[in-house]
Amino acid sequence: MIKISSRSLDDLEFPVIRQHISELCVTGLGKEKALEITPYPTYQKTIFGLNQTNEYVGSKHQEKPIPNHGFDSVAQEIKLLNIEGAVIEIGGFRKIASIAETVNTHLKYFQKYAEIYPSLSETVSTVEFNKDIPEKINSVIDRFGEMKDDASTLLQNLRRSINSVKGQINSSFASALSTYNSYGYLDDIRESVVENVRVLAVKAMYRRKVKGGIMGNSKTGSIVYIQPETTYQYTRELNNLEYEEKEEIKRILKELTEFMRPYRENLIEYQELLSDIDVIAAKSKFAEKINGVLPKVSKDRELHLKEAYHPLLYLNNKRKGEKTFPQSIELSPDNRIIVISGPNAGGKSITLKTVG
């Protein structure tokens, strides 16, 4: 097992490399993981990690590239599933359905193109395809994050009644408006809105002639705002129906939360997988920025770098429009020592960092 001290990693500016990769991630969990990257401890893991990145780089040249892996964190929802009696909100379920669908898309993709992406296919192989989660959530919550009318029979009936009562409110208000306006009881503006309720703009002198509830008056007192009596009755009925609707939505969300509890570990796996893919994708972006190539790793005590750059020096000079001079270095079992000499700021440290 290879072990490199944290001081050596600092000298090699490895934390700066991690920061660059973190900035190229698109998910919060991916950014956090990138900042925790450490050198691979074994030859096998090194080869596997390099192949993952190389396959992701090559995917951009394929006819059908790797699907988008972005996701919204469901960490809060995972916590709630571990708390008895806690209920996940509609927005949380929309995120859960989305991350489940994203994982399923990746599983199907890498299963189909396993020959092209053997390492990435192995990476996702530990996660099981699950259609129950998105199907259950999508059966009651639409893609806009709204509870579907047919999420339950009761909810469907309530919303039909709500729509009917809203129609009665509008027709009763229109009738009262027409009637009292013909009597000359209304001000020129005829109507207004008070506390999100349509009201008649009644001249103060006629306020006792209009049946209904007083909702307020104008600053001058010349206009009294009245909700027609019939409209008021329908409004009360609407309030009761909307309360019952909210209670039914709460019941459905509670039921859906209970359904999701056995899948808590699946959600943890989903976040882990997609954040791992996010880091791999970020590595591939960084590799492209530095014009990186897949190295051939040898178990022998030898090193052969041909026209190699220190990645940070290369990026810094590229940003300033300056040329970076490559270095070719070779060490072999018969020639394992190189003496580097030269003036200060002559490139000795850069050479050492390039070799690593």
Coordinates of C-alpha atoms in Angstrom, one line a residue:
M1 CA 0.0 0.0 0.0
I2 CA 1.3 3.4 -1.0
K3 CA 1.1 6.1 1.8
I4 CA 2.1 9.7 1.2
S5 CA 2.3 12.1 4.2
S6 CA 0.0 15.2 4.3
R7 CA 3.1 17.4 4.3
S8 CA 4.4 15.8 1.1
L9 CA 1.0 16.4 -0.5
D10 CA 1.1 20.0 0.6
D11 CA 4.6 20.4 -1.0
L12 CA 3.2 18.9 -4.2
E13 CA 0.3 21.4 -4.1
F14 CA -2.1 18.5 -4.1
P15 CA -4.8 20.4 -2.1
V16 CA -4.8 23.0 -4.9
I17 CA -5.5 20.3 -7.5
R18 CA -8.4 19.1 -5.3
Q19 CA -9.7 22.6 -5.2
H20 CA -9.7 22.9 -9.0
I21 CA -11.5 19.6 -9.3
S22 CA -14.1 20.6 -6.6
E23 CA -14.9 23.8 -8.6
L24 CA -15.6 21.6 -11.7
C25 CA -18.2 19.5 -9.8
V26 CA -21.9 20.4 -10.3
T27 CA -23.3 18.9 -7.0
G28 CA -22.7 20.0 -3.4
L29 CA -21.8 16.5 -2.3
G30 CA -19.5 16.1 -5.3
K31 CA -17.7 19.3 -4.3
E32 CA -17.2 18.1 -0.8
K33 CA -15.9 14.7 -2.0
A34 CA -13.4 16.3 -4.4
L35 CA -11.8 18.2 -1.5
E36 CA -11.3 14.9 0.3
I37 CA -9.5 13.2 -2.6
T38 CA -6.3 11.2 -1.6
P39 CA -3.8 9.4 -3.8
Y40 CA -4.9 5.8 -4.6
P41 CA -3.4 3.4 -2.1
T42 CA -2.8 0.4 -4.5
Y43 CA -1.9 -0.3 -8.1
Q44 CA -5.3 -1.8 -8.8
K45 CA -7.2 1.2 -7.5
T46 CA -4.9 3.5 -9.4
I47 CA -5.6 1.8 -12.7
F48 CA -9.3 1.6 -12.0
G49 CA -9.5 5.3 -11.2
L50 CA -7.5 6.3 -14.2
N51 CA -9.8 4.2 -16.4
Q52 CA -12.9 5.8 -14.9
T53 CA -11.7 9.2 -15.8
N54 CA -10.4 8.2 -19.3
E55 CA -13.8 6.6 -20.1
Y56 CA -15.6 9.7 -19.1
V57 CA -13.3 11.8 -21.3
G58 CA -13.9 9.5 -24.2
S59 CA -17.7 9.6 -23.8
K60 CA -17.8 13.1 -25.3
H61 CA -16.7 11.6 -28.6
Q62 CA -19.5 9.0 -28.5
E63 CA -22.7 9.3 -30.5
K64 CA -24.7 9.2 -27.3
P65 CA -22.8 10.8 -24.4
I66 CA -23.2 9.9 -20.7
P67 CA -26.5 11.3 -19.3
N68 CA -26.5 14.3 -17.0
H69 CA -25.8 13.2 -13.4
G70 CA -26.8 16.4 -11.6
F71 CA -29.2 16.1 -8.6
D72 CA -30.6 18.1 -5.7
S73 CA -29.5 16.8 -2.3
V74 CA -32.0 14.6 -0.5
A75 CA -29.9 14.6 2.8
Q76 CA -32.8 16.3 4.7
E77 CA -35.3 13.8 3.4
I78 CA -33.0 10.9 4.4
K79 CA -32.9 12.3 7.9
L80 CA -36.7 12.6 8.0
L81 CA -37.1 9.0 7.0
N82 CA -35.2 8.0 10.1
I83 CA -37.5 10.0 12.4
E84 CA -40.7 8.3 13.4
G85 CA -43.8 10.4 12.6
A86 CA -41.9 12.9 10.4
V87 CA -43.4 13.8 7.1
I88 CA -41.7 14.7 3.9
E89 CA -43.0 17.7 1.9
I90 CA -44.1 17.6 -1.7
G91 CA -40.9 19.3 -2.9
G92 CA -38.8 16.6 -1.1
F93 CA -40.7 13.9 -2.9
R94 CA -40.1 15.6 -6.2
K95 CA -36.3 15.5 -5.5
I96 CA -36.5 11.9 -4.5
A97 CA -38.3 10.9 -7.7
S98 CA -35.8 12.9 -9.7
I99 CA -32.7 11.4 -8.2
A100 CA -34.2 7.9 -8.5
E101 CA -34.9 8.5 -12.2
T102 CA -31.4 9.9 -12.8
V103 CA -29.8 6.8 -11.2
N104 CA -32.1 4.5 -13.2
T105 CA -31.1 6.3 -16.4
H106 CA -27.4 5.8 -15.6
L107 CA -27.9 2.1 -14.8
K108 CA -29.7 1.5 -18.1
Y109 CA -27.1 3.5 -20.0
F110 CA -24.0 1.7 -18.6
Q111 CA -25.7 -1.6 -19.0
K112 CA -26.3 -0.9 -22.6
Y113 CA -22.8 0.4 -23.2
A114 CA -20.8 -1.8 -20.8
E115 CA -18.2 -2.7 -23.5
I116 CA -17.4 1.0 -24.1
Y117 CA -17.3 1.9 -20.4
P118 CA -16.2 -1.2 -18.5
S119 CA -14.9 0.7 -15.4
L120 CA -17.9 3.0 -15.2
S121 CA -20.2 0.1 -15.6
E122 CA -18.5 -1.7 -12.7
T123 CA -18.9 1.5 -10.7
V124 CA -22.7 1.6 -11.0
S125 CA -23.1 -2.2 -10.8
T126 CA -23.4 -2.1 -7.0
V127 CA -26.7 -0.1 -7.2
E128 CA -30.0 -1.9 -8.0
F129 CA -32.4 -0.6 -10.6
N130 CA -35.6 0.5 -8.8
K131 CA -38.7 1.7 -10.6
D132 CA -41.1 1.5 -7.6
I133 CA -39.8 4.8 -6.1
P134 CA -40.4 7.1 -9.1
E135 CA -43.6 5.3 -10.1
K136 CA -45.2 5.6 -6.7
I137 CA -44.2 9.3 -6.3
N138 CA -45.2 10.2 -9.9
S139 CA -48.6 8.6 -9.4
V140 CA -49.5 11.2 -6.8
I141 CA -47.2 14.2 -7.6
D142 CA -46.9 15.8 -11.0
R143 CA -43.6 17.0 -12.6
F144 CA -44.3 20.6 -11.5
G145 CA -44.4 19.5 -7.8
E146 CA -48.2 19.7 -7.4
M147 CA -50.4 17.0 -5.8
K148 CA -52.4 15.3 -8.6
D149 CA -56.2 15.5 -8.4
D150 CA -56.5 11.7 -8.6
A151 CA -53.9 11.1 -5.8
S152 CA -56.9 9.9 -3.9
T153 CA -60.7 9.6 -4.5
L154 CA -61.4 12.0 -1.6
L155 CA -59.0 14.6 -3.0
Q156 CA -60.5 14.3 -6.4
N157 CA -64.0 14.9 -5.1
L158 CA -62.9 17.8 -2.9
R159 CA -61.2 19.6 -5.8
R160 CA -64.3 19.1 -7.9
S161 CA -66.4 20.6 -5.2
I162 CA -63.9 23.5 -4.8
N163 CA -64.1 24.3 -8.5
S164 CA -67.9 24.2 -8.4
V165 CA -68.0 26.5 -5.4
K166 CA -65.6 28.9 -7.0
G167 CA -67.9 29.1 -10.0
Q168 CA -70.8 29.8 -7.7
I169 CA -68.8 32.5 -5.9
N170 CA -68.1 34.2 -9.2
S171 CA -71.7 33.9 -10.5
S172 CA -73.2 35.1 -7.2
F173 CA -70.9 38.1 -7.1
A174 CA -71.6 39.0 -10.7
S175 CA -75.3 38.9 -10.0
A176 CA -75.0 41.1 -6.9
L177 CA -72.8 43.5 -8.8
S178 CA -75.3 43.8 -11.6
T179 CA -78.3 44.2 -9.3
Y180 CA -76.8 46.8 -6.9
N181 CA -75.2 48.7 -9.7
S182 CA -78.6 49.0 -11.4
Y183 CA -80.0 50.5 -8.2
G184 CA -77.2 53.1 -8.2
Y185 CA -75.8 51.9 -4.9
L186 CA -72.2 51.4 -6.2
D187 CA -69.4 53.9 -6.6
D188 CA -67.9 54.4 -10.1
I189 CA -65.2 51.8 -9.5
R190 CA -68.0 49.3 -8.7
E191 CA -65.7 46.7 -7.1
S192 CA -62.4 46.1 -5.4
V193 CA -60.3 43.4 -3.6
V194 CA -59.8 43.3 0.2
E195 CA -57.7 40.5 1.7
N196 CA -57.9 38.6 -1.6
V197 CA -61.7 38.8 -1.6
R198 CA -63.8 40.5 -4.2
V199 CA -66.0 43.1 -2.7
L200 CA -68.6 45.6 -3.9
A201 CA -67.6 49.3 -3.7
V202 CA -70.8 50.7 -2.1
K203 CA -71.5 54.3 -1.6
A204 CA -71.5 55.0 2.2
M205 CA -75.0 56.3 2.2
Y206 CA -76.4 53.0 0.8
R207 CA -74.4 50.6 3.0
R208 CA -77.5 49.5 4.9
K209 CA -79.3 48.6 1.7
V210 CA -76.7 46.1 0.6
K211 CA -76.9 42.7 2.3
G212 CA -73.5 41.2 3.2
G213 CA -70.4 41.5 5.3
I214 CA -68.5 44.8 5.6
M215 CA -64.8 44.2 4.8
G216 CA -63.5 47.8 5.2
N217 CA -63.9 51.3 3.8
S218 CA -61.9 53.8 1.8
K219 CA -59.6 56.4 3.4
T220 CA -62.2 59.1 2.9
G221 CA -65.0 57.0 4.2
S222 CA -67.1 57.6 1.1
I223 CA -66.9 54.0 0.0
V224 CA -67.7 50.9 2.1
Y225 CA -66.4 47.5 0.8
I226 CA -69.0 44.8 1.2
Q227 CA -68.9 41.1 0.3
P228 CA -72.4 40.1 -0.9
E229 CA -74.3 37.8 1.5
T230 CA -74.7 34.9 -1.0
T231 CA -71.0 35.2 -2.0
Y232 CA -70.0 35.2 1.7
Q233 CA -71.9 31.9 2.3
Y234 CA -70.2 30.3 -0.7
T235 CA -66.8 31.7 0.6
R236 CA -67.3 30.0 3.9
E237 CA -68.1 26.7 2.2
L238 CA -64.9 27.2 0.0
N239 CA -62.8 27.8 3.1
N240 CA -64.1 24.5 4.7
L241 CA -63.4 22.6 1.5
E242 CA -59.9 24.0 1.2
Y243 CA -59.2 23.1 4.8
E244 CA -60.3 19.5 4.1
E245 CA -58.1 19.5 0.9
K246 CA -55.0 20.5 3.0
E247 CA -55.8 17.7 5.5
E248 CA -56.1 15.1 2.8
I249 CA -52.9 16.3 1.2
K250 CA -51.2 15.9 4.6
R251 CA -52.6 12.4 4.9
I252 CA -51.3 11.4 1.4
L253 CA -47.9 12.8 2.2
K254 CA -47.8 10.9 5.5
E255 CA -48.7 7.7 3.6
L256 CA -46.1 8.3 1.0
T257 CA -43.5 8.9 3.6
E258 CA -44.3 5.6 5.2
F259 CA -43.9 4.0 1.8
M260 CA -40.5 5.5 1.4
R261 CA -39.0 4.5 4.8
P262 CA -37.8 1.0 3.6
Y263 CA -36.0 2.7 0.7
R264 CA -33.9 5.0 2.9
E265 CA -30.7 3.1 2.2
N266 CA -31.4 3.2 -1.5
L267 CA -31.5 7.0 -1.3
I268 CA -28.1 7.0 0.5
E269 CA -26.7 4.8 -2.3
Y270 CA -28.1 7.1 -5.0
Q271 CA -26.4 10.2 -3.5
E272 CA -23.1 8.3 -3.1
L273 CA -23.2 7.0 -6.6
L274 CA -24.1 10.3 -8.4
S275 CA -21.7 12.3 -6.3
D276 CA -18.9 9.8 -7.2
I277 CA -19.8 10.2 -10.9
D278 CA -19.7 13.9 -10.4
V279 CA -16.1 13.7 -9.1
I280 CA -15.2 11.5 -12.0
A281 CA -16.8 13.9 -14.5
A282 CA -14.9 16.8 -12.8
K283 CA -11.6 14.9 -13.1
S284 CA -12.3 14.4 -16.8
K285 CA -12.9 18.2 -17.2
F286 CA -9.7 19.0 -15.4
A287 CA -7.8 16.5 -17.6
E288 CA -9.1 18.3 -20.7
K289 CA -8.1 21.7 -19.2
I290 CA -4.5 20.5 -18.8
N291 CA -4.4 18.4 -22.0
G292 CA -3.9 15.3 -19.9
V293 CA -3.4 11.9 -21.4
L294 CA -3.9 8.4 -19.8
P295 CA -0.5 7.4 -18.4
K296 CA 0.9 3.9 -18.5
V297 CA 1.5 2.9 -15.0
S298 CA 4.3 0.4 -14.3
K299 CA 5.0 -1.7 -11.3
D300 CA 8.7 -1.5 -12.1
R301 CA 10.9 1.1 -10.5
E302 CA 11.1 3.3 -13.5
L303 CA 9.7 6.7 -14.7
H304 CA 9.4 8.1 -18.2
L305 CA 7.8 11.5 -18.7
K306 CA 7.8 12.9 -22.2
E307 CA 7.2 16.6 -22.6
A308 CA 5.4 16.8 -19.2
Y309 CA 4.0 19.9 -17.6
H310 CA 3.3 20.7 -14.0
P311 CA -0.5 21.1 -14.3
L312 CA -0.8 24.2 -12.1
L313 CA 2.1 26.0 -13.8
Y314 CA 0.5 25.1 -17.2
L315 CA -2.9 26.6 -16.1
N316 CA -1.3 29.7 -14.6
N317 CA 0.7 30.4 -17.7
K318 CA -2.2 29.6 -20.0
R319 CA -4.3 32.2 -18.1
K320 CA -1.6 34.8 -18.5
G321 CA -1.0 33.9 -22.2
E322 CA 2.6 32.7 -21.4
K323 CA 4.3 29.6 -22.8
T324 CA 5.1 26.7 -20.5
F325 CA 8.2 24.7 -21.4
P326 CA 7.7 20.9 -21.1
Q327 CA 10.2 18.6 -19.5
S328 CA 11.2 15.1 -20.5
I329 CA 12.6 13.0 -17.6
E330 CA 13.6 9.3 -17.5
L331 CA 14.5 7.1 -14.6
S332 CA 15.2 3.4 -14.8
P333 CA 16.5 0.6 -12.6
D334 CA 20.0 1.2 -13.9
N335 CA 19.7 5.0 -13.7
R336 CA 17.6 6.0 -10.7
I337 CA 19.3 9.2 -9.7
I338 CA 19.2 12.6 -11.4
V339 CA 21.1 15.6 -10.0
I340 CA 19.3 18.9 -10.7
S341 CA 21.2 22.1 -10.3
G342 CA 20.7 25.7 -11.3
P343 CA 20.0 29.2 -10.1
N344 CA 17.1 30.3 -7.8
A345 CA 13.8 30.3 -9.7
G346 CA 15.4 28.2 -12.4
G347 CA 12.7 25.5 -12.3
K348 CA 14.2 22.9 -9.8
S349 CA 11.2 22.8 -7.6
I350 CA 8.8 22.7 -10.5
T351 CA 10.7 19.7 -11.9
L352 CA 10.4 17.9 -8.6
K353 CA 6.7 18.7 -8.3
T354 CA 6.1 17.6 -11.9
V355 CA 7.7 14.2 -11.1
G356 CA 5.7 14.1 -7.9

